[in-house]
PDB file of C-alpha atoms in Angstrom:
ATOM      1  CA  MET Y 150     -35.555 344.895  96.904  1.00 58.00           C
ATOM      2  CA  THR Y 151     -32.589 347.182  96.381  1.00 67.00           C
ATOM      3  CA  PRO Y 152     -29.295 346.285  98.016  1.00 74.00           C
ATOM      4  CA  PRO Y 153     -28.358 348.343 101.084  1.00 78.00           C
ATOM      5  CA  SER Y 154     -26.160 351.380 100.592  1.00 85.00           C
ATOM      6  CA  ALA Y 155     -22.517 351.449 101.609  1.00 90.00           C
ATOM      7  CA  ALA Y 156     -23.369 353.620 104.644  1.00 90.00           C
ATOM      8  CA  VAL Y 157     -25.944 351.080 105.820  1.00 92.00           C
ATOM      9  CA  ARG Y 158     -23.545 348.159 105.397  1.00 93.00           C
ATOM     10  CA  GLN Y 159     -20.680 349.975 107.115  1.00 96.00           C
ATOM     11  CA  SER Y 160     -22.822 351.192 110.007  1.00 96.00           C
ATOM     12  CA  ARG Y 161     -24.167 347.666 110.487  1.00 96.00           C
ATOM     13  CA  TRP Y 162     -20.694 346.185 110.733  1.00 96.00           C
ATOM     14  CA  LEU Y 163     -19.500 348.999 113.002  1.00 97.00           C
ATOM     15  CA  ALA Y 164     -22.481 348.348 115.288  1.00 98.00           C
ATOM     16  CA  VAL Y 165     -21.853 344.583 115.345  1.00 98.00           C
ATOM     17  CA  ALA Y 166     -18.105 345.008 115.895  1.00 98.00           C
ATOM     18  CA  SER Y 167     -18.481 347.555 118.689  1.00 98.00           C
ATOM     19  CA  LEU Y 168     -21.175 345.447 120.384  1.00 98.00           C
ATOM     20  CA  ILE Y 169     -18.975 342.332 120.291  1.00 98.00           C
ATOM     21  CA  ALA Y 170     -16.040 344.410 121.537  1.00 98.00           C
ATOM     22  CA  LEU Y 171     -18.162 345.675 124.464  1.00 98.00           C
ATOM     23  CA  ILE Y 172     -19.100 342.105 125.366  1.00 97.00           C
ATOM     24  CA  VAL Y 173     -15.487 340.897 125.195  1.00 97.00           C
ATOM     25  CA  LEU Y 174     -14.240 343.940 127.113  1.00 97.00           C
ATOM     26  CA  GLY Y 175     -16.812 343.463 129.868  1.00 95.00           C
ATOM     27  CA  LEU Y 176     -15.939 339.799 130.302  1.00 95.00           C
ATOM     28  CA  ALA Y 177     -12.174 340.325 130.191  1.00 94.00           C
ATOM     29  CA  TRP Y 178     -12.369 343.317 132.524  1.00 93.00           C
ATOM     30  CA  GLU Y 179     -14.397 341.612 135.246  1.00 91.00           C
ATOM     31  CA  LEU Y 180     -12.893 338.133 134.966  1.00 92.00           C
ATOM     32  CA  TRP Y 181      -9.168 338.673 134.290  1.00 91.00           C
ATOM     33  CA  LEU Y 182      -7.850 342.174 133.620  1.00 93.00           C
ATOM     34  CA  ALA Y 183      -9.088 344.291 136.557  1.00 90.00           C
ATOM     35  CA  PRO Y 184     -11.865 342.510 138.469  1.00 88.00           C
ATOM     36  CA  LEU Y 185     -13.380 344.069 141.573  1.00 80.00           C
ATOM     37  CA  ARG Y 186     -12.237 341.024 143.560  1.00 82.00           C
ATOM     38  CA  PRO Y 187      -9.177 338.829 142.983  1.00 82.00           C
ATOM     39  CA  GLY Y 188     -10.001 335.762 140.909  1.00 79.00           C
ATOM     40  CA  GLY Y 189     -12.877 337.378 139.011  1.00 79.00           C
ATOM     41  CA  SER Y 190     -16.082 339.179 139.772  1.00 79.00           C
ATOM     42  CA  TRP Y 191     -19.751 338.389 139.341  1.00 83.00           C
ATOM     43  CA  TRP Y 192     -20.010 341.779 137.646  1.00 82.00           C
ATOM     44  CA  ALA Y 193     -19.159 339.905 134.453  1.00 87.00           C
ATOM     45  CA  ILE Y 194     -22.881 339.155 134.132  1.00 92.00           C
ATOM     46  CA  LYS Y 195     -23.388 342.810 133.193  1.00 93.00           C
ATOM     47  CA  VAL Y 196     -22.663 341.799 129.595  1.00 95.00           C
ATOM     48  CA  LEU Y 197     -25.704 339.495 129.382  1.00 96.00           C
ATOM     49  CA  PRO Y 198     -28.083 342.279 128.224  1.00 96.00           C
ATOM     50  CA  LEU Y 199     -25.589 343.101 125.465  1.00 96.00           C
ATOM     51  CA  THR Y 200     -25.902 339.603 124.026  1.00 96.00           C
ATOM     52  CA  LEU Y 201     -29.641 340.021 123.348  1.00 95.00           C
ATOM     53  CA  PRO Y 202     -29.429 342.547 120.481  1.00 97.00           C
ATOM     54  CA  LEU Y 203     -26.683 340.714 118.594  1.00 95.00           C
ATOM     55  CA  ALA Y 204     -29.106 338.483 116.674  1.00 95.00           C
ATOM     56  CA  GLY Y 205     -31.296 341.477 115.785  1.00 95.00           C
ATOM     57  CA  LEU Y 206     -28.313 343.401 114.428  1.00 95.00           C
ATOM     58  CA  LEU Y 207     -27.236 340.459 112.318  1.00 93.00           C
ATOM     59  CA  LYS Y 208     -30.799 340.066 110.982  1.00 93.00           C
ATOM     60  CA  ARG Y 209     -30.956 343.807 110.181  1.00 91.00           C
ATOM     61  CA  ARG Y 210     -33.947 344.486 112.431  1.00 94.00           C
ATOM     62  CA  MET Y 211     -34.526 348.214 112.610  1.00 93.00           C
ATOM     63  CA  TYR Y 212     -36.259 347.965 115.978  1.00 94.00           C
ATOM     64  CA  THR Y 213     -33.135 346.404 117.514  1.00 96.00           C
ATOM     65  CA  TYR Y 214     -30.957 349.288 116.348  1.00 97.00           C
ATOM     66  CA  ARG Y 215     -33.421 351.717 117.897  1.00 96.00           C
ATOM     67  CA  TRP Y 216     -33.610 350.186 121.375  1.00 96.00           C
ATOM     68  CA  LEU Y 217     -29.916 349.345 121.441  1.00 97.00           C
ATOM     69  CA  SER Y 218     -29.142 353.037 120.904  1.00 97.00           C
ATOM     70  CA  LEU Y 219     -30.924 353.623 124.239  1.00 96.00           C
ATOM     71  CA  LEU Y 220     -29.508 350.630 126.120  1.00 97.00           C
ATOM     72  CA  VAL Y 221     -25.940 351.601 125.319  1.00 98.00           C
ATOM     73  CA  TRP Y 222     -26.233 354.720 127.501  1.00 98.00           C
ATOM     74  CA  LEU Y 223     -26.350 352.556 130.634  1.00 97.00           C
ATOM     75  CA  TYR Y 224     -22.934 351.159 129.757  1.00 97.00           C
ATOM     76  CA  PHE Y 225     -21.696 354.632 128.784  1.00 98.00           C
ATOM     77  CA  THR Y 226     -22.715 355.917 132.223  1.00 98.00           C
ATOM     78  CA  GLU Y 227     -20.957 353.051 133.981  1.00 96.00           C
ATOM     79  CA  GLY Y 228     -17.835 353.726 131.926  1.00 97.00           C
ATOM     80  CA  VAL Y 229     -17.811 357.428 132.754  1.00 98.00           C
ATOM     81  CA  VAL Y 230     -18.320 356.770 136.470  1.00 98.00           C
ATOM     82  CA  ARG Y 231     -15.584 354.142 136.612  1.00 96.00           C
ATOM     83  CA  ALA Y 232     -13.197 356.176 134.441  1.00 97.00           C
ATOM     84  CA  THR Y 233     -13.433 359.037 136.921  1.00 97.00           C
ATOM     85  CA  SER Y 234     -13.503 356.992 140.143  1.00 96.00           C
ATOM     86  CA  ASP Y 235     -11.267 353.957 139.462  1.00 94.00           C
ATOM     87  CA  GLN Y 236      -7.511 354.058 139.068  1.00 94.00           C
ATOM     88  CA  GLY Y 237      -4.973 352.258 136.939  1.00 95.00           C
ATOM     89  CA  LEU Y 238      -6.000 349.678 134.376  1.00 96.00           C
ATOM     90  CA  SER Y 239      -9.645 349.767 135.438  1.00 95.00           C
ATOM     91  CA  ALA Y 240      -9.865 353.479 134.576  1.00 97.00           C
ATOM     92  CA  VAL Y 241      -8.290 352.828 131.167  1.00 97.00           C
ATOM     93  CA  LEU Y 242     -10.716 349.983 130.477  1.00 97.00           C
ATOM     94  CA  ALA Y 243     -13.596 352.268 131.471  1.00 97.00           C
ATOM     95  CA  GLY Y 244     -12.363 354.832 128.957  1.00 98.00           C
ATOM     96  CA  VAL Y 245     -12.304 352.151 126.254  1.00 98.00           C
ATOM     97  CA  GLN Y 246     -15.860 351.203 127.237  1.00 98.00           C
ATOM     98  CA  VAL Y 247     -16.973 354.825 126.851  1.00 98.00           C
ATOM     99  CA  LEU Y 248     -15.374 354.986 123.398  1.00 98.00           C
ATOM    100  CA  LEU Y 249     -17.034 351.733 122.301  1.00 98.00           C
ATOM    101  CA  CYS Y 250     -20.401 352.960 123.565  1.00 98.00           C
ATOM    102  CA  VAL Y 251     -20.102 356.180 121.566  1.00 98.00           C
ATOM    103  CA  LEU Y 252     -19.123 354.213 118.451  1.00 98.00           C
ATOM    104  CA  LEU Y 253     -22.068 351.853 118.924  1.00 98.00           C
ATOM    105  CA  PHE Y 254     -24.504 354.727 119.374  1.00 98.00           C
ATOM    106  CA  ILE Y 255     -23.208 356.553 116.288  1.00 98.00           C
ATOM    107  CA  ALA Y 256     -23.388 353.357 114.222  1.00 97.00           C
ATOM    108  CA  CYS Y 257     -26.990 352.741 115.314  1.00 97.00           C
ATOM    109  CA  VAL Y 258     -28.047 356.315 114.557  1.00 97.00           C
ATOM    110  CA  ILE Y 259     -26.423 356.312 111.124  1.00 96.00           C
ATOM    111  CA  HIS Y 260     -27.900 352.914 110.317  1.00 96.00           C
ATOM    112  CA  VAL Y 261     -31.447 353.914 111.267  1.00 95.00           C
ATOM    113  CA  ARG Y 262     -31.279 357.291 109.511  1.00 94.00           C
ATOM    114  CA  GLN Y 263     -29.876 355.850 106.287  1.00 93.00           C
ATOM    115  CA  ARG Y 264     -32.446 353.067 106.166  1.00 90.00           C
ATOM    116  CA  LEU Y 265     -35.323 355.444 106.848  1.00 89.00           C
ATOM    117  CA  LYS Y 266     -34.045 357.833 104.228  1.00 87.00           C
ATOM    118  CA  ALA Y 267     -33.831 355.046 101.667  1.00 83.00           C
ATOM    119  CA  ALA Y 268     -37.127 353.458 102.586  1.00 77.00           C
ATOM    120  CA  GLY Y 269     -39.504 356.392 102.556  1.00 76.00           C
ATOM    121  CA  LYS Y 270     -42.778 356.793 104.402  1.00 66.00           C
ATOM    122  CA  GLU Y 271     -44.444 353.670 103.010  1.00 63.00           C
ATOM    123  CA  ALA Y 272     -41.684 351.404 104.265  1.00 68.00           C
ATOM    124  CA  VAL Y 273     -41.737 353.064 107.678  1.00 67.00           C
ATOM    125  CA  ALA Y 274     -45.468 352.376 107.940  1.00 73.00           C
ATOM    126  CA  ALA Y 275     -44.924 348.779 106.802  1.00 76.00           C
ATOM    127  CA  ASP Y 276     -42.150 348.353 109.390  1.00 74.00           C
ATOM    128  CA  ALA Y 277     -44.419 349.688 112.146  1.00 77.00           C
ATOM    129  CA  ALA Y 278     -47.234 347.367 111.033  1.00 80.00           C
ATOM    130  CA  ARG Y 279     -44.883 344.355 110.942  1.00 81.00           C
ATOM    131  CA  HIS Y 280     -43.620 345.167 114.430  1.00 77.00           C
ATOM    132  CA  ALA Y 281     -47.213 345.541 115.660  1.00 80.00           C
ATOM    133  CA  ILE Y 282     -48.113 342.123 114.291  1.00 84.00           C
ATOM    134  CA  GLU Y 283     -45.039 340.484 115.821  1.00 82.00           C
ATOM    135  CA  SER Y 284     -45.372 342.119 119.234  1.00 80.00           C
ATOM    136  CA  GLY Y 285     -49.139 342.510 119.514  1.00 76.00           C
ATOM    137  CA  ALA Y 286     -48.708 346.238 120.210  1.00 71.00           C
ATOM    138  CA  PRO Y 287     -50.584 348.893 118.226  1.00 68.00           C
ATOM    139  CA  ALA Y 288     -48.673 350.192 115.211  1.00 60.00           C
ATOM    140  CA  ASP Y 289     -49.439 353.797 116.121  1.00 58.00           C
ATOM    141  CA  PRO Y 290     -51.178 354.314 119.445  1.00 56.00           C
ATOM    142  CA  VAL Y 291     -52.041 357.922 118.535  1.00 53.00           C
ATOM    143  CA  PRO Y 292     -53.018 358.217 114.858  1.00 55.00           C
ATOM    144  CA  ALA Y 293     -52.130 361.490 113.163  1.00 53.00           C
ATOM    145  CA  THR Y 294     -55.779 362.036 112.158  1.00 58.00           C
ATOM    146  CA  ALA Y 295     -57.211 361.510 115.660  1.00 52.00           C
ATOM    147  CA  PRO Y 296     -59.366 364.427 116.809  1.00 57.00           C
ATOM    148  CA  ARG Y 297     -57.873 366.540 119.529  1.00 55.00           C
ATOM    149  CA  SER Y 298     -59.711 366.717 122.794  1.00 58.00           C
ATOM    150  CA  GLN Y 299     -60.939 370.113 123.889  1.00 60.00           C
ATOM    151  CA  PRO Y 300     -60.006 371.369 127.393  1.00 55.00           C
TER     152      PRO Y 300
END
């Protein structure tokens, strides 16, 4: 196995760092810095879904990078809404959240593209087969050679 390229290593660490920063920001924001209610807010639990992909990123699981690049848009949307509707420190924290979400998305995209580019078609097929075995889902629900149905 060849060692990962510099772009893959850097994108991995950018993804991990921005994910951890999003978790810390969410907790600090809702518990201490600018909670919705004095003394802290239950909205701090919004960071729980962000803790799930951390292990997958650290284990270099391609599938995790893919679904995380979709999940991050929920947090991006919350950040945009709160940056435009909140005032003061909360609006600034929302802007930081938007920036971290964009960084995380870019890191995930670069990571996936660089790994696919390095791996080639055979490795992509092997990755799909491995995921199918682990999850019980079909590797390719619509094979490329399947006959097309006539109208």
